[in-house]
Coordinates of C-alpha atoms and ligand atoms in Angstrom, one line a residue:
X27 CA -21.1 5.2 -5.3
X28 CA -18.8 6.2 -2.8
X29 CA -15.5 5.7 -4.8
X30 CA -15.8 5.2 -8.3
X31 CA -13.2 4.4 -11.0
X32 CA -13.1 6.4 -13.8
X33 CA -10.6 4.8 -16.6
X34 CA -8.8 7.0 -19.2
X35 CA -7.1 4.9 -21.3
X36 CA -6.0 2.0 -21.8
X37 CA -2.7 0.8 -22.7
X38 CA -2.9 -1.0 -26.5
X39 CA -0.2 -3.6 -25.7
X40 CA -0.9 -4.8 -22.0
X41 CA -3.1 -4.4 -19.2
X42 CA -1.8 -1.1 -18.3
X43 CA -4.3 1.5 -17.6
X44 CA -4.8 5.5 -16.5
X45 CA -7.9 6.6 -14.5
X46 CA -9.1 8.8 -11.6
X47 CA -10.9 7.4 -8.8
X48 CA -12.9 10.1 -7.1
X49 CA -13.8 9.6 -3.1
X50 CA -15.6 11.1 -1.2
X51 CA -12.2 13.4 0.1
X52 CA -11.2 14.3 -3.5
X53 CA -10.5 12.9 -6.8
X54 CA -6.9 11.2 -7.0
X55 CA -4.7 10.0 -10.5
X56 CA -4.1 6.3 -10.7
X57 CA -1.9 4.3 -11.3
X58 CA -1.2 5.7 -7.3
X59 CA 1.2 5.5 -4.8
X60 CA -0.2 6.0 -1.1
X61 CA 2.6 6.4 1.9
X62 CA 1.6 4.4 4.4
X63 CA 0.5 5.9 8.2
X64 CA 0.0 3.2 10.7
X65 CA -0.7 4.9 13.2
X66 CA -2.4 8.3 11.7
X67 CA 0.9 9.7 11.0
X68 CA 2.9 9.2 7.7
X69 CA 6.3 9.0 10.2
X70 CA 8.4 12.5 10.0
X71 CA 5.8 14.1 7.3
X72 CA 3.5 16.6 7.8
X73 CA 0.0 17.2 6.4
X74 CA 1.3 20.3 4.7
X75 CA 4.2 18.2 3.5
X76 CA 2.0 15.4 2.2
X77 CA 0.0 17.3 0.1
X78 CA 2.8 19.4 -1.0
X79 CA 4.4 16.4 -2.4
X80 CA 1.7 15.5 -3.9
X81 CA 0.2 12.7 -1.5
X82 CA -3.3 12.2 -2.4
X83 CA -4.7 8.9 -0.6
X84 CA -2.9 7.6 2.8
X85 CA -3.0 4.4 4.8
X86 CA -4.5 3.7 8.2
X87 CA -4.0 0.7 10.3
X88 CA -7.1 -0.8 11.9
X89 CA -5.1 -2.9 13.8
X90 CA -2.7 -0.4 15.6
X91 CA -5.6 2.6 16.2
X92 CA -8.3 -0.1 17.7
X93 CA -5.1 -0.8 20.3
X94 CA -4.0 2.4 20.8
X95 CA -5.4 5.0 21.1
X96 CA -8.8 3.1 20.6
X97 CA -11.2 3.4 17.4
X98 CA -14.2 5.3 20.0
X99 CA -11.6 8.2 20.9
X100 CA -10.9 8.5 17.1
X101 CA -14.7 9.0 16.2
X102 CA -15.0 11.2 19.6
X103 CA -12.7 13.4 17.7
X104 CA -14.6 13.2 14.5
X105 CA -13.0 10.9 12.3
X106 CA -9.3 10.4 11.3
X107 CA -9.5 12.8 8.5
X108 CA -9.5 15.6 11.9
X109 CA -8.1 13.5 14.0
X110 CA -5.0 14.2 12.1
X111 CA -5.7 17.0 10.5
X112 CA -5.3 15.4 6.6
X113 CA -8.8 16.2 4.0
X114 CA -6.9 13.7 1.5
X115 CA -7.9 10.5 0.4
X116 CA -7.7 7.8 3.8
X117 CA -7.6 3.9 3.3
X118 CA -7.5 1.4 6.0
X119 CA -6.1 -1.7 6.4
X120 CA -8.8 -4.2 8.1
X121 CA -6.2 -5.6 10.6
X122 CA -6.2 -9.1 9.2
X123 CA -2.6 -8.8 8.2
X124 CA -1.5 -6.9 11.3
X125 CA -2.7 -9.9 13.2
X126 CA -0.8 -12.3 11.4
X127 CA 1.9 -10.8 10.9
X128 CA 2.6 -8.8 14.7
X129 CA -0.3 -10.2 16.9
X130 CA 1.6 -13.4 19.0
X131 CA -0.2 -15.9 20.2
X132 CA -3.2 -15.8 17.9
X133 CA -6.3 -18.1 17.2
X134 CA -8.4 -18.7 14.0
X135 CA -12.2 -19.6 14.1
X136 CA -15.1 -18.9 11.8
X137 CA -16.3 -16.9 14.2
X138 CA -13.1 -14.5 13.9
X139 CA -9.2 -14.2 15.1
X140 CA -8.0 -14.2 19.2
X141 CA -4.5 -12.6 19.7
X142 CA -3.0 -11.2 22.1
X143 CA -1.7 -7.4 21.0
X144 CA 1.9 -6.8 20.5
X145 CA 1.5 -3.8 23.0
X146 CA 0.4 -5.4 26.7
X147 CA -0.1 -8.8 25.8
X148 CA -4.0 -8.3 26.5
X149 CA -6.1 -10.6 24.9
X150 CA -8.1 -9.6 22.2
X151 CA -10.9 -10.2 19.4
X152 CA -11.4 -9.7 16.2
X153 CA -14.5 -10.5 14.0
X154 CA -15.3 -9.2 10.5
X155 CA -18.2 -7.5 12.1
X156 CA -15.5 -6.0 14.5
X157 CA -13.6 -5.0 11.8
X158 CA -16.2 -3.1 10.1
X159 CA -17.4 -1.3 12.4
X160 CA -14.1 -0.4 14.1
X161 CA -13.0 0.9 10.6
X162 CA -16.4 2.5 10.4
X163 CA -15.9 4.4 13.5
X164 CA -12.6 5.6 12.2
X165 CA -14.2 6.9 9.2
X166 CA -11.9 6.2 6.2
X167 CA -13.0 6.4 2.8
X168 CA -12.0 3.2 1.4
X169 CA -11.9 0.2 4.1
X170 CA -10.9 -3.6 4.0
X171 CA -12.6 -6.5 4.5
X172 CA -11.4 -8.9 7.4
X173 CA -9.1 -11.4 5.6
X174 CA -6.9 -14.4 6.1
X175 CA -3.5 -13.5 4.6
X176 CA -2.6 -17.1 3.2
X177 CA 1.2 -17.1 4.8
X178 CA 3.7 -18.2 1.9
X179 CA 4.3 -20.9 1.5
X180 CA 0.7 -22.6 2.3
X181 CA -0.5 -26.3 0.9
X182 CA -3.1 -26.0 -1.4
X183 CA -6.0 -27.7 1.0
X184 CA -4.7 -25.0 3.2
X185 CA -5.0 -22.0 0.9
X186 CA -8.9 -23.2 -0.3
X187 CA -10.2 -23.9 3.0
X188 CA -8.7 -20.2 4.3
X189 CA -10.1 -18.9 0.8
X190 CA -12.8 -20.1 1.4
X191 CA -13.6 -18.9 4.8
X192 CA -11.8 -15.2 3.0
X193 CA -15.1 -14.7 1.4
X194 CA -17.4 -15.8 4.3
X195 CA -16.0 -13.1 6.2
X196 CA -16.2 -11.2 3.1
X197 CA -20.1 -11.3 3.0
X198 CA -20.2 -11.2 6.6
X199 CA -18.4 -7.1 6.0
X200 CA -20.3 -6.4 3.5
X201 CA -23.6 -7.6 5.7
X202 CA -21.9 -5.0 8.8
X203 CA -21.2 -2.0 6.5
X204 CA -23.5 0.4 6.9
X205 CA -21.7 4.1 5.7
X206 CA -22.8 5.2 2.6
X207 CA -19.6 7.4 2.3
X208 CA -17.1 4.7 2.3
X209 CA -16.1 1.9 0.3
X210 CA -15.4 -1.6 1.4
X211 CA -13.3 -2.9 -1.0
X212 CA -13.0 -7.3 -1.3
X213 CA -9.2 -8.9 -0.9
X214 CA -8.4 -11.5 -3.6
X215 CA -6.5 -14.6 -1.8
X216 CA -5.3 -17.8 -3.3
X217 CA -1.9 -18.4 -2.4
X218 CA -0.1 -18.7 -5.1
X219 CA -2.5 -21.4 -7.1
X220 CA -3.9 -20.2 -10.0
X221 CA -7.0 -22.2 -9.6
X222 CA -7.8 -20.5 -5.9
X223 CA -7.2 -17.2 -7.1
X224 CA -9.9 -17.7 -9.7
X225 CA -12.1 -18.9 -7.5
X226 CA -11.8 -16.1 -4.7
X227 CA -12.2 -13.8 -7.4
X228 CA -15.0 -15.4 -8.8
X229 CA -16.8 -15.7 -5.2
X230 CA -15.5 -12.1 -4.1
X231 CA -17.2 -10.3 -7.6
X232 CA -20.1 -11.9 -6.9
X233 CA -20.7 -10.3 -3.2
X234 CA -19.9 -7.1 -5.7
X235 CA -17.6 -4.5 -4.2
X236 CA -16.6 -1.1 -5.4
X237 CA -13.0 -2.0 -6.2
X238 CA -10.7 -4.9 -5.0
X239 CA -7.5 -6.3 -3.7
X240 CA -4.9 -8.6 -4.1
X241 CA -3.8 -9.5 -0.3
X242 CA -1.6 -12.6 -0.3
X243 CA 1.2 -11.6 -2.1
X244 CA 4.5 -9.6 -1.5
X245 CA 4.9 -11.8 1.7
X246 CA 8.2 -13.3 1.0
X247 CA 7.4 -15.2 -2.1
X248 CA 9.8 -15.0 -5.1
X249 CA 9.5 -11.6 -7.6
X250 CA 8.9 -13.9 -10.2
X251 CA 6.0 -15.6 -8.8
X252 CA 4.4 -12.4 -7.5
X253 CA 4.1 -11.6 -10.7
X254 CA 2.8 -14.4 -12.3
X255 CA -0.1 -14.4 -9.5
X256 CA -0.6 -11.1 -10.8
X257 CA -0.5 -11.7 -14.6
X258 CA -3.7 -14.5 -13.8
X259 CA -5.3 -13.1 -11.5
X260 CA -5.3 -9.3 -12.6
X261 CA -7.4 -9.8 -15.8
X262 CA -10.4 -11.5 -13.9
X263 CA -11.5 -8.6 -12.1
X264 CA -13.9 -5.9 -13.5
X265 CA -12.4 -3.4 -15.9
X266 CA -14.6 -0.5 -14.3
X267 CA -13.4 -1.3 -10.7
X268 CA -9.7 -0.3 -8.9
X269 CA -7.4 -2.3 -8.0
X270 CA -5.0 -2.3 -5.1
X271 CA -2.1 -4.2 -5.3
X272 CA -1.3 -4.6 -0.9
X273 CA 1.9 -4.0 0.7
X274 CA 4.0 -3.4 -2.8
X275 CA 6.3 -0.4 -3.4
X276 CA 9.5 -1.0 -5.0
X277 CA 9.7 1.0 -8.4
X278 CA 10.5 -2.6 -10.3
X279 CA 7.2 -4.2 -8.3
X280 CA 5.1 -0.9 -9.1
X281 CA 6.4 -1.1 -13.1
X282 CA 5.3 -4.4 -13.1
X283 CA 2.4 -4.4 -11.1
X284 CA 1.0 -1.1 -13.5
X285 CA 2.1 -3.9 -16.5
X286 CA -0.6 -5.9 -15.4
X287 CA -3.3 -3.5 -14.6
X288 CA -2.6 -2.4 -11.0
X289 CA -3.8 1.0 -10.1
X290 CA -3.3 1.2 -6.3
X291 CA -0.2 0.5 -4.0
X292 CA 0.8 1.0 -0.3
X293 CA 4.3 -0.2 1.1
X294 CA 6.3 0.8 4.0
X295 CA 9.3 0.4 2.1
X296 CA 10.3 4.2 1.4
X297 CA 9.6 5.5 4.2
X298 CA 10.8 2.4 7.1
X299 CA 14.4 2.6 4.6
X300 CA 13.9 6.3 4.7
X301 CA 14.8 6.2 8.4
X302 CA 18.6 3.9 8.2
X303 CA 19.4 6.4 5.8
X304 CA 18.1 4.2 2.2
X305 CA 16.8 6.4 -0.9
X306 CA 16.1 5.8 -3.9
X307 CA 17.6 7.7 -7.2
X308 CA 16.4 6.7 -11.2
X309 CA 19.5 4.2 -11.3
X310 CA 18.7 2.2 -8.2
X311 CA 19.3 2.3 -3.9
X312 CA 21.8 4.0 -2.3
X313 CA 22.7 4.1 1.5
X314 CA 23.5 8.5 2.2
X315 CA 24.9 6.9 5.7
X316 CA 28.0 5.5 4.1
X317 CA 31.3 6.8 4.1
X318 CA 31.6 7.1 0.3
X319 CA 29.1 10.4 0.6
X320 CA 31.3 11.9 3.3
X321 CA 32.3 14.7 0.7
X322 CA 29.6 14.1 -2.1
X323 CA 28.5 17.9 -1.8
X324 CA 25.5 16.5 -5.3
X325 CA 21.6 16.4 -4.4
X326 CA 20.8 12.4 -3.4
X327 CA 19.5 12.9 -7.3
X328 CA 20.1 15.5 -9.7
X329 CA 16.6 14.3 -11.5
X330 CA 14.4 14.8 -8.5
X331 CA 12.8 18.3 -7.7
X332 CA 11.7 17.0 -4.2
X333 CA 12.6 20.0 -1.1
X334 CA 15.4 17.4 -0.1
X335 CA 17.3 17.5 -3.5
X336 CA 16.2 20.7 -4.3
X337 CA 18.1 22.5 -0.8
X338 CA 20.9 20.0 0.6
X339 CA 23.9 17.6 -0.3
X340 CA 24.1 13.9 0.3
X341 CA 27.3 14.9 2.6
X342 CA 25.2 17.3 4.7
X343 CA 22.4 14.6 4.8
X344 CA 24.4 11.9 5.9
X345 CA 26.0 13.8 8.5
X346 CA 22.4 14.6 9.9
X347 CA 22.2 10.4 9.8
X348 CA 25.3 10.1 11.8
X349 CA 25.1 12.5 14.3
X350 CA 21.0 10.9 14.3
X351 CA 19.7 14.3 13.9
X352 CA 16.1 14.3 13.2
X353 CA 15.9 16.3 10.3
X354 CA 18.2 13.6 8.2
X355 CA 15.5 11.3 8.4
X356 CA 13.0 13.7 7.5
X357 CA 14.6 15.0 4.7
X358 CA 15.5 11.1 3.4
X359 CA 11.4 10.6 4.0
X360 CA 10.5 13.4 2.2
X361 CA 12.7 12.6 -1.0
X362 CA 11.7 8.5 -0.9
X363 CA 8.1 9.4 -0.9
X364 CA 8.3 12.4 -3.4
X365 CA 10.1 10.1 -6.0
X366 CA 8.0 7.1 -5.4
X367 CA 4.5 9.6 -6.3
X368 CA 6.5 11.1 -8.7
X369 CA 7.7 7.7 -10.7
X370 CA 4.0 6.9 -10.3
X371 CA 2.6 10.0 -12.2
X372 CA 5.5 10.1 -15.2
X373 CA 4.0 6.0 -15.8
X374 CA 1.1 7.9 -16.0
X375 CA 1.9 10.1 -18.6
X376 CA 3.4 7.5 -20.3
X377 CA 0.0 5.3 -20.7
X378 CA -1.7 8.1 -21.6
X379 CA 1.0 8.8 -24.2
X380 CA 0.5 5.1 -25.2
X381 CA 4.2 4.7 -25.1
X382 CA 4.4 2.6 -21.3
X383 CA 6.5 -0.4 -23.0
X384 CA 9.1 2.0 -23.8
X385 CA 9.4 3.8 -20.3
X386 CA 9.2 0.2 -18.7
X387 CA 12.5 -1.0 -21.4
X388 CA 14.0 2.2 -20.1
X389 CA 13.7 1.9 -16.3
X390 CA 14.6 -1.6 -16.8
X391 CA 18.1 -0.7 -18.7
X392 CA 18.7 1.7 -15.4
X393 CA 17.4 -0.2 -12.8
X394 CA 19.7 -2.3 -10.4
X395 CA 18.4 -3.6 -7.5
Ligands
ITE422 C1 4.0 -5.9 2.6 N1 3.2 -6.7 2.3 C2 1.9 -7.1 2.4 N2 1.1 -6.3 2.9 C3 -0.1 -6.5 3.0 C4 -0.9 -6.0 3.5 C5 -2.5 -7.3 3.6 N3 -3.4 -6.5 4.2 C6 -4.6 -7.3 4.0 N4 -4.8 -8.5 3.1 C7 -3.5 -9.5 2.6 O1 -3.7 -10.1 2.7 C8 -2.8 -8.5 2.6 C9 -1.1 -8.8 2.1 C10 -0.1 -7.9 2.4 N5 1.2 -8.0 1.8

């Protein structure tokens, strides 16, 4: 199997678990946070810096790379790892979510989705087979089935019909997937309906994927509703397969996702907000661009071991951001990614030492959103 999950330790009181994910490009500790590199680069970061800060698996997007530069060109370069000179793990999202959230004027049929490129308005079409072919050409270690992310809110009838189609599409992806060195994950849908989440899990598990993503969350629903869906859905998934919660990445959601048994997370949040000067600390977020930090010569976070916090002050970073110096957003990005990657390592250690609930209580006692 291209990707194998190894369970190391289960928390005795919750669904939290520590594990390892074995892939063709290395073995990575879980729970893991995966930086997003939509267009074959984690914005402002070099592969060397990503490796140095402990990044293991990064994401790229099929939708974007299919439109530009095209999957054929990436294949000609020898695949994504060679193209971007990254020898760690790569996961590609299948394009479904991006088509629904980016591509204007889209039309969904049983066959697939017709949409207009957000770049040049050209008419495009993706089907389960085509999305799988594109991902095989891009060459990620983990690829995702082509699905429809049920929008929020959606009525039960729409959610049911869409989820049933996503399952038929997952089967078609499985039929089209012929690369033995890649793992194809199914994506659980079902909207905010427990019966449909159960149906989606049952149908996908019967198709037997090497890993399962929880889709259709972090789409604008209240966090408590997301947690409720996780509490219901995750325990239904096989214990010996990785669980990947798509699009989730603020510290509070990461803690609650780990609590419910999630192993893998991705989110643009840390890199996106870094570029406008929002950085994460153990007490919550701060906007280092704000005037209050003009003469603040302390590091962003005195407990943080990242390159930014070891070498630069809030005042200096604020100055760089105010003057729109590129180095400023590089420093905030380095910090935010390091913070989350190491936050996951601390959670993993707490699970191994069977003190995850204490870790979680300590986190919530300090954290202001
Ligand atoms: C930022 N939130 C978010 N990013 C997502 C990506 C996804 N990809 C495929 N399918 C999904 O359902 C899905 C849901 C998501 N929510």
